[in-house]
Short mmCIF file of C-alpha atoms in Angstrom, two decimals:
data_model
loop_
_atom_site.label_atom_id
_atom_site.label_comp_id
_atom_site.label_asym_id
_atom_site.label_seq_id
_atom_site.Cartn_x
_atom_site.Cartn_y
_atom_site.Cartn_z
CA MET A 1 -15.12 40.78 -5.09
CA LYS A 2 -16.05 37.14 -4.79
CA GLN A 3 -19.18 35.88 -7.06
CA GLU A 4 -21.57 33.94 -4.97
CA GLU A 5 -24.97 32.47 -5.99
CA VAL A 6 -28.52 33.81 -4.20
CA ILE A 7 -31.55 32.30 -3.95
CA LYS A 8 -34.96 34.26 -4.54
CA THR A 9 -37.58 33.95 -2.20
CA ILE A 10 -41.16 36.02 -2.71
CA CYS A 11 -43.39 36.18 0.34
CA ASN A 12 -46.59 38.55 -0.79
CA LYS A 13 -44.85 41.41 -1.96
CA ASP A 14 -41.79 40.77 -0.25
CA VAL A 15 -38.82 39.77 -2.33
CA GLN A 16 -36.12 38.26 -0.28
CA TYR A 17 -32.44 36.95 -1.53
CA GLN A 18 -30.62 34.80 0.58
CA ARG A 19 -27.29 33.23 0.01
CA ASN A 20 -27.11 29.76 -1.28
CA LYS A 21 -25.07 28.69 1.92
CA GLY A 22 -27.92 30.32 4.02
CA VAL A 23 -25.59 32.67 6.10
CA PHE A 24 -26.79 35.98 5.09
CA LEU A 25 -30.04 37.28 4.05
CA ILE A 26 -30.39 39.69 1.11
CA THR A 27 -33.29 41.74 0.75
CA THR A 28 -34.76 44.15 -2.24
CA ASP A 29 -36.88 47.45 -1.96
CA SER A 30 -39.29 48.75 -4.40
CA ASN A 31 -36.59 50.03 -6.84
CA CYS A 32 -34.96 46.28 -7.11
CA LYS A 33 -31.71 47.16 -5.26
CA ILE A 34 -30.25 44.05 -3.92
CA GLN A 35 -28.88 45.09 -0.47
CA ILE A 36 -27.23 43.20 2.43
CA GLN A 37 -27.99 45.00 5.48
CA ASP A 38 -27.60 48.63 4.55
CA ARG A 39 -25.30 48.03 1.75
CA ILE A 40 -26.41 48.25 -1.97
CA LEU A 41 -25.05 45.27 -4.16
CA ALA A 42 -26.64 45.74 -7.39
CA THR A 43 -29.43 47.08 -9.35
CA HIS A 44 -31.79 45.63 -11.51
CA GLN A 45 -34.09 46.82 -14.19
CA ARG A 46 -36.73 44.83 -13.99
CA TYR A 47 -36.58 41.55 -12.31
CA ILE A 48 -33.95 39.03 -10.67
CA ASN A 49 -33.77 35.40 -12.03
CA LEU A 50 -34.37 32.91 -9.45
CA ARG A 51 -30.84 32.03 -9.09
CA GLU A 52 -28.31 34.88 -9.90
CA THR A 53 -24.64 35.22 -9.10
CA ILE A 54 -23.74 38.57 -7.66
CA PRO A 55 -20.61 40.00 -6.07
CA LEU A 56 -20.59 39.86 -2.32
CA PRO A 57 -18.38 42.82 -0.49
CA ARG A 58 -15.22 41.03 0.86
CA ALA A 59 -16.17 41.74 4.44
CA TYR A 60 -19.44 39.32 3.98
CA GLN A 61 -17.64 36.75 2.11
CA THR A 62 -17.18 33.22 4.12
CA PRO A 63 -13.49 32.29 4.79
CA TYR A 64 -12.74 29.30 3.46
CA ILE A 65 -11.69 26.51 6.21
CA ASP A 66 -9.47 23.75 5.47
CA LYS A 67 -10.42 20.22 6.51
CA GLU A 68 -8.88 19.49 9.49
CA GLU A 69 -7.85 15.97 9.42
CA LEU A 70 -7.48 13.90 12.54
CA CYS A 71 -5.23 10.92 12.28
CA LEU A 72 -5.03 8.31 15.48
CA ARG A 73 -1.89 6.51 15.53
CA LEU A 74 -1.03 3.38 17.51
CA ILE A 75 2.56 2.98 18.14
CA CYS A 76 4.47 0.35 19.90
CA MET A 77 6.78 1.73 22.40
CA ASN A 78 7.92 -1.55 23.76
CA PRO A 79 8.51 -4.20 21.12
CA ALA A 80 8.87 -6.52 24.51
CA VAL A 81 4.94 -6.76 24.75
CA VAL A 82 4.86 -8.39 21.50
CA PHE A 83 7.96 -10.81 21.97
CA GLU A 84 6.81 -11.93 25.58
CA ALA A 85 4.29 -14.45 23.81
CA LEU A 86 7.27 -16.35 22.40
CA LYS A 87 9.10 -16.79 25.32
CA PRO A 88 7.19 -20.26 26.43
CA ALA A 89 9.05 -21.61 23.40
CA ARG A 90 11.97 -23.83 23.86
CA SER A 91 14.32 -22.36 21.27
CA ILE A 92 14.30 -18.99 19.45
CA ILE A 93 16.90 -18.19 16.33
CA ILE A 94 17.20 -14.34 15.53
CA ALA A 95 19.14 -14.13 12.39
CA SER A 96 20.25 -11.33 10.37
CA GLY A 97 23.48 -9.64 9.34
CA THR A 98 22.46 -6.37 11.15
CA LEU A 99 21.58 -7.14 14.29
CA ALA A 100 24.34 -5.34 16.09
CA PRO A 101 24.38 -3.73 18.41
CA LEU A 102 23.22 -6.45 19.91
CA ILE A 103 22.85 -4.79 23.53
CA SER A 104 19.78 -2.78 21.71
CA MET A 105 18.27 -6.20 20.75
CA HIS A 106 18.15 -7.11 24.27
CA SER A 107 16.85 -4.07 25.76
CA GLU A 108 14.01 -3.75 23.30
CA LEU A 109 12.93 -7.39 23.64
CA GLY A 110 13.09 -7.41 27.05
CA THR A 111 14.94 -10.73 26.64
CA LYS A 112 18.68 -12.29 27.41
CA PHE A 113 20.09 -14.56 24.65
CA PRO A 114 22.68 -16.85 26.49
CA LEU A 115 24.05 -17.92 22.96
CA GLU A 116 25.18 -15.41 20.45
CA ALA A 117 27.07 -15.61 17.39
CA ASN A 118 28.84 -12.83 15.45
CA PRO A 119 31.21 -14.48 13.04
CA ARG A 120 33.67 -12.69 10.69
CA HIS A 121 32.85 -12.28 7.29
CA ILE A 122 32.96 -15.21 4.48
CA ILE A 123 35.05 -13.03 2.08
CA SER A 124 38.77 -12.98 2.64
CA SER A 125 40.42 -9.34 3.37
CA ASP A 126 42.03 -9.10 0.25
CA ARG A 127 38.82 -8.87 -1.90
CA VAL A 128 37.14 -5.95 0.21
CA TRP A 129 38.34 -2.34 0.55
CA ILE A 130 36.52 -0.23 3.12
CA GLY A 131 37.60 3.31 3.96
CA SER A 132 36.30 6.54 5.27
CA LEU A 133 36.88 10.10 3.63
CA SER A 134 37.20 13.12 6.09
CA THR A 135 37.88 15.81 3.88
CA CYS A 136 36.50 17.98 0.67
CA PRO A 137 38.87 17.84 -2.39
CA ASP A 138 40.43 21.49 -1.15
CA GLY A 139 40.89 19.95 1.96
CA SER A 140 38.40 21.70 4.28
CA PRO A 141 36.61 19.42 7.02
CA LEU A 142 33.75 17.18 5.56
CA GLN A 143 30.66 16.14 7.69
CA CYS A 144 27.30 15.10 6.32
CA ILE A 145 24.84 16.47 8.44
CA TYR A 146 21.85 18.28 7.63
CA SER A 147 23.25 22.03 7.86
CA GLU A 148 26.21 21.07 5.97
CA LEU A 149 24.52 19.18 3.20
CA GLN A 150 22.63 22.63 2.24
CA GLN A 151 25.97 24.18 1.74
CA VAL A 152 26.80 24.44 -2.02
CA HIS A 153 30.50 23.85 -1.42
CA ILE A 154 29.91 20.54 0.29
CA GLN A 155 27.09 19.76 -2.42
CA ASP A 156 29.99 20.25 -5.18
CA ALA A 157 32.60 18.30 -3.16
CA LEU A 158 30.28 15.50 -3.07
CA GLY A 159 30.04 15.55 -6.58
CA LYS A 160 33.60 15.32 -7.45
CA ILE A 161 33.95 12.66 -4.93
CA VAL A 162 31.24 10.68 -6.79
CA VAL A 163 32.73 11.47 -10.04
CA HIS A 164 36.00 10.20 -8.74
CA VAL A 165 34.76 6.90 -7.48
CA CYS A 166 32.75 6.14 -10.82
CA SER A 167 35.73 6.70 -12.83
CA ILE A 168 38.00 4.46 -11.07
CA THR A 169 35.14 1.68 -10.57
CA PRO A 170 34.20 -0.81 -13.16
CA SER A 171 30.48 -1.86 -13.59
CA GLY A 172 27.54 -0.99 -10.97
CA VAL A 173 28.26 1.84 -8.23
CA LEU A 174 25.52 2.43 -5.55
CA CYS A 175 25.44 5.78 -3.74
CA PHE A 176 23.25 6.13 -0.76
CA LEU A 177 22.29 9.04 0.60
CA PRO A 178 20.07 9.98 4.17
CA SER A 179 16.96 11.08 2.22
CA TYR A 180 15.23 11.94 -0.87
CA TRP A 181 15.22 15.50 0.02
CA VAL A 182 19.25 15.33 -0.01
CA MET A 183 19.25 13.12 -3.12
CA ASN A 184 17.00 15.97 -4.92
CA LYS A 185 19.03 18.78 -3.75
CA LEU A 186 22.25 17.18 -4.83
CA ILE A 187 20.88 16.36 -8.12
CA THR A 188 19.61 19.84 -8.66
CA ARG A 189 22.93 21.46 -7.74
CA TRP A 190 25.08 18.89 -9.96
CA GLN A 191 22.78 19.55 -13.20
CA ASP A 192 23.33 23.32 -12.57
CA THR A 193 27.33 23.04 -12.28
CA GLY A 194 28.06 20.40 -14.97
CA ILE A 195 28.84 17.71 -12.24
CA TRP A 196 25.58 15.76 -13.44
CA ASN A 197 26.76 15.53 -17.19
CA LYS A 198 30.27 14.44 -15.99
CA LEU A 199 28.53 11.30 -14.23
CA GLU A 200 26.47 10.82 -17.29
CA SER A 201 29.35 10.79 -19.41
CA ILE A 202 31.25 8.02 -17.22
CA LYS A 203 28.01 5.69 -16.33
CA ASN A 204 24.23 5.21 -16.89
CA VAL A 205 23.07 7.33 -14.12
CA PHE A 206 19.65 5.88 -12.47
CA GLN A 207 17.44 7.18 -9.13
CA GLU A 208 15.71 4.81 -6.77
CA GLY A 209 11.93 4.96 -7.58
CA ARG A 210 9.44 5.72 -5.04
CA ASN A 211 6.79 3.52 -6.20
CA VAL A 212 6.84 -0.27 -7.05
CA ARG A 213 6.42 -0.22 -10.60
CA ASP A 214 8.83 2.68 -11.18
CA HIS A 215 11.20 0.52 -9.11
CA ASN A 216 10.76 -2.47 -10.84
CA ASP A 217 11.77 -0.70 -14.13
CA ILE A 218 14.62 0.79 -12.73
CA MET A 219 15.80 -1.73 -11.08
CA GLU A 220 16.01 -3.91 -14.55
CA ASP A 221 17.64 -1.28 -16.42
CA TYR A 222 20.19 -0.71 -13.81
CA TYR A 223 21.25 -4.43 -13.71
CA GLU A 224 21.25 -4.24 -17.51
CA CYS A 225 23.51 -1.29 -17.81
CA ALA A 226 25.87 -2.42 -14.72
CA ALA A 227 26.53 -5.55 -16.86
CA SER A 228 27.63 -3.61 -19.73
CA SER A 229 31.27 -1.87 -20.44
CA ARG A 230 30.16 1.17 -19.23
CA GLY A 231 28.70 0.31 -16.26
CA ALA A 232 25.82 2.25 -14.12
CA LEU A 233 25.41 4.47 -10.98
CA LEU A 234 22.43 4.24 -9.01
CA PHE A 235 21.47 7.11 -6.40
CA ALA A 236 19.32 5.34 -3.25
CA VAL A 237 18.48 6.46 0.23
CA TYR A 238 19.11 4.52 3.47
CA ARG A 239 15.85 2.66 4.52
CA GLY A 240 14.70 2.56 0.85
CA LYS A 241 13.78 -0.33 -1.26
CA VAL A 242 17.67 -0.66 -2.57
CA SER A 243 19.28 -0.48 0.66
CA GLU A 244 17.05 -3.29 2.50
CA GLY A 245 17.06 -6.85 1.19
CA MET A 246 18.15 -6.43 -2.32
CA ASP A 247 21.05 -8.28 -3.68
CA PHE A 248 24.17 -6.96 -5.96
CA LYS A 249 26.14 -9.45 -6.46
CA ASP A 250 29.37 -9.36 -8.84
CA HIS A 251 29.37 -6.81 -11.38
CA GLN A 252 26.11 -5.29 -9.89
CA ALA A 253 28.06 -3.45 -7.34
CA ARG A 254 31.66 -3.10 -7.20
CA ALA A 255 31.24 0.06 -4.96
CA VAL A 256 29.28 1.51 -2.51
CA ILE A 257 29.48 5.18 -1.68
CA ALA A 258 27.88 5.77 1.56
CA ILE A 259 26.88 9.44 2.45
CA GLY A 260 26.29 10.55 5.86
CA ILE A 261 24.70 8.65 8.82
CA PRO A 262 20.94 8.17 8.50
CA TYR A 263 19.73 9.86 11.98
CA PRO A 264 16.11 9.31 11.91
CA ASN A 265 14.17 12.68 11.93
CA THR A 266 13.86 13.90 15.69
CA PHE A 267 10.94 15.95 14.65
CA GLU A 268 8.66 13.08 13.63
CA THR A 269 6.17 12.30 16.19
CA ALA A 270 7.03 8.51 16.53
CA VAL A 271 10.71 9.11 16.88
CA LYS A 272 10.12 11.58 19.52
CA GLU A 273 7.69 9.67 21.55
CA LYS A 274 10.06 6.72 21.73
CA MET A 275 13.07 8.59 22.70
CA LYS A 276 10.66 10.36 25.53
CA TYR A 277 9.60 6.45 26.21
CA ASN A 278 13.15 5.25 26.81
CA ASP A 279 14.27 8.15 29.05
CA LYS A 280 11.25 7.78 31.07
CA TYR A 281 11.60 3.88 31.50
CA GLN A 282 15.21 3.46 31.03
CA LYS A 283 16.01 2.34 34.79
CA GLU A 284 12.65 0.61 35.20
CA ARG A 285 12.47 -1.67 31.85
CA ASN A 286 16.32 -1.69 31.14
CA LEU A 287 16.10 0.43 27.98
CA LEU A 288 18.63 2.38 26.13
CA LYS A 289 18.42 6.29 26.71
CA GLY A 290 16.84 7.96 24.04
CA ARG A 291 20.03 9.16 22.31
CA GLU A 292 21.44 5.85 22.33
CA TRP A 293 18.21 4.40 20.67
CA LEU A 294 18.40 6.94 18.01
CA GLN A 295 22.00 6.01 17.51
CA VAL A 296 21.17 2.46 17.07
CA GLN A 297 18.55 3.32 14.46
CA ALA A 298 20.75 5.26 12.37
CA PHE A 299 23.55 2.93 11.90
CA ARG A 300 21.01 -0.46 11.28
CA PRO A 301 20.16 1.15 7.84
CA LEU A 302 23.93 2.22 7.56
CA ASN A 303 24.94 -1.29 7.98
CA GLN A 304 22.30 -2.75 5.99
CA ALA A 305 23.32 -0.57 2.88
CA VAL A 306 27.14 -1.16 3.26
CA GLY A 307 26.34 -4.90 3.03
CA ARG A 308 24.73 -4.45 -0.47
CA CYS A 309 27.97 -5.35 -2.26
CA VAL A 310 30.07 -8.18 -0.95
CA ARG A 311 27.41 -11.33 -1.67
CA HIS A 312 29.24 -14.50 -1.68
CA ARG A 313 32.87 -15.71 -1.09
CA MET A 314 34.49 -14.80 -4.59
CA ASP A 315 32.73 -11.74 -4.83
CA TRP A 316 34.72 -8.45 -4.30
CA GLY A 317 33.77 -4.91 -3.86
CA ALA A 318 34.79 -1.71 -2.20
CA VAL A 319 33.09 0.79 0.42
CA LEU A 320 33.65 4.49 0.93
CA LEU A 321 32.09 6.11 4.09
CA VAL A 322 31.99 9.45 2.99
CA ASP A 323 31.99 11.50 6.61
CA GLY A 324 34.52 12.55 9.11
CA ARG A 325 32.56 11.33 11.94
CA PHE A 326 33.90 7.80 10.95
CA ARG A 327 37.32 8.76 12.32
CA ASN A 328 35.98 8.80 15.79
CA PRO A 329 35.24 5.43 17.32
CA GLN A 330 31.97 6.65 18.73
CA TYR A 331 30.78 6.46 15.60
CA SER A 332 33.06 3.76 13.87
CA ASP A 333 32.07 1.35 16.79
CA GLN A 334 28.49 1.29 15.79
CA LEU A 335 29.24 -0.23 12.35
CA SER A 336 28.98 -3.85 12.04
CA LYS A 337 31.82 -6.16 13.14
CA TRP A 338 32.82 -7.20 9.49
CA VAL A 339 32.88 -3.54 8.73
CA ARG A 340 34.94 -2.40 11.57
CA GLU A 341 37.47 -5.26 10.73
CA TYR A 342 37.65 -4.27 7.09
CA LEU A 343 37.99 -0.43 8.15
CA ASN A 344 40.52 -0.74 10.77
CA LYS A 345 42.54 2.41 10.26
CA ASN A 346 41.77 2.97 6.76
CA HIS A 347 40.99 6.43 6.89
CA HIS A 348 41.62 8.94 4.09
CA THR A 349 41.54 12.70 3.10
CA PHE A 350 40.57 13.33 -0.17
CA GLU A 351 44.19 13.71 -1.25
CA SER A 352 45.38 10.22 0.19
CA LEU A 353 42.23 8.42 -1.05
CA LEU A 354 43.73 9.63 -4.43
CA SER A 355 47.55 8.96 -3.86
CA SER A 356 48.35 6.69 -1.00
CA ALA A 357 49.30 3.01 -1.44
CA ASN A 358 46.25 2.00 0.04
CA SER A 359 43.96 4.05 -2.09
CA LEU A 360 40.68 3.11 -3.87
CA GLU A 361 42.00 3.19 -7.24
CA SER A 362 44.98 0.86 -6.39
CA PHE A 363 42.58 -1.34 -5.06
CA MET A 364 40.41 -1.35 -8.08
CA GLN A 365 43.43 -1.86 -10.13
CA HIS A 366 44.53 -4.87 -8.65
CA MET A 367 41.00 -6.22 -8.99
CA LYS A 368 40.61 -5.71 -12.28
CA ILE A 369 43.76 -7.66 -12.76
CA GLN A 370 42.94 -10.61 -10.48
CA GLU A 371 39.31 -10.67 -12.18
CA THR A 372 40.92 -10.79 -15.53
CA GLU A 373 43.45 -13.68 -14.39
CA ASP A 374 40.68 -15.59 -12.61
CA THR A 375 38.52 -15.83 -15.91
#
């Protein structure tokens, strides 16, 4: 039984005991028996202290009630409301490497842009390798959706893929994952199976930090190790600090492994309400349908992550898109223009990734020779 403190009160010869919370009245009779209603709780020889802790029957305990937290969120469902104030300007320039698909910009900002520029990448095609992977090492299909990522054979397959890329890539390697949950799930599995030990024997391995202080320390160590002969591997998440805005030039990222497509969580209130809003006002305000908007939100961070590794004209690197869905134009068409051009039809099974004429390993060997000649 729960121990509760009571307060003793005396009125003439009547002695009463009341719970500290002031909910139940507890009395004694002439024999000094403490009672609650008709139930005896304790018997005392002489007296009761002014404040004394006694056990209460479970039936009389006050249930613990969690404090209910209410949160008021103001969510802008239509960015055009904000952009409207800029329309009187004579010229507006919106510049970014990941604005595509532009139809989303038109609908969300409620503005037509008569002049659009979507140039090709400055890096020549022989210095960039982009390919997709659609099968596991055992030949089974590979789709990195939520339900599949919970399967141990998929987790093991992804581990082997990362090991292969790290074993043939010099310097730094970035590996992007859909969420911290997936990252933790994979790492835990790989630590149990020995794959993690293999990775650590090949590269210095790092994980993206969630807070600013950890992040800065981790990045400083990663950059230092990436410049070493052993190189480094950094696990990060789409929409995280590493995938947006950070510069990984030259040896800092010779390969990017992009696992899955980072669709927003449709159970989140903001995402769910935005999709409902777009479906409701699609025709009236010329918006994308909810599902179309969701797809744009998935590929924008993917395109940002892919662009981390080739940063200037003389840079070089490779991008491996790990998900069978990229073979389907419905998905590959959502990639940035320069990524689509370099990807073309370079789709692989795990076997062809290792042994074809246009394999990732052959590209790495060619570029290492080229780099030696250039220096």
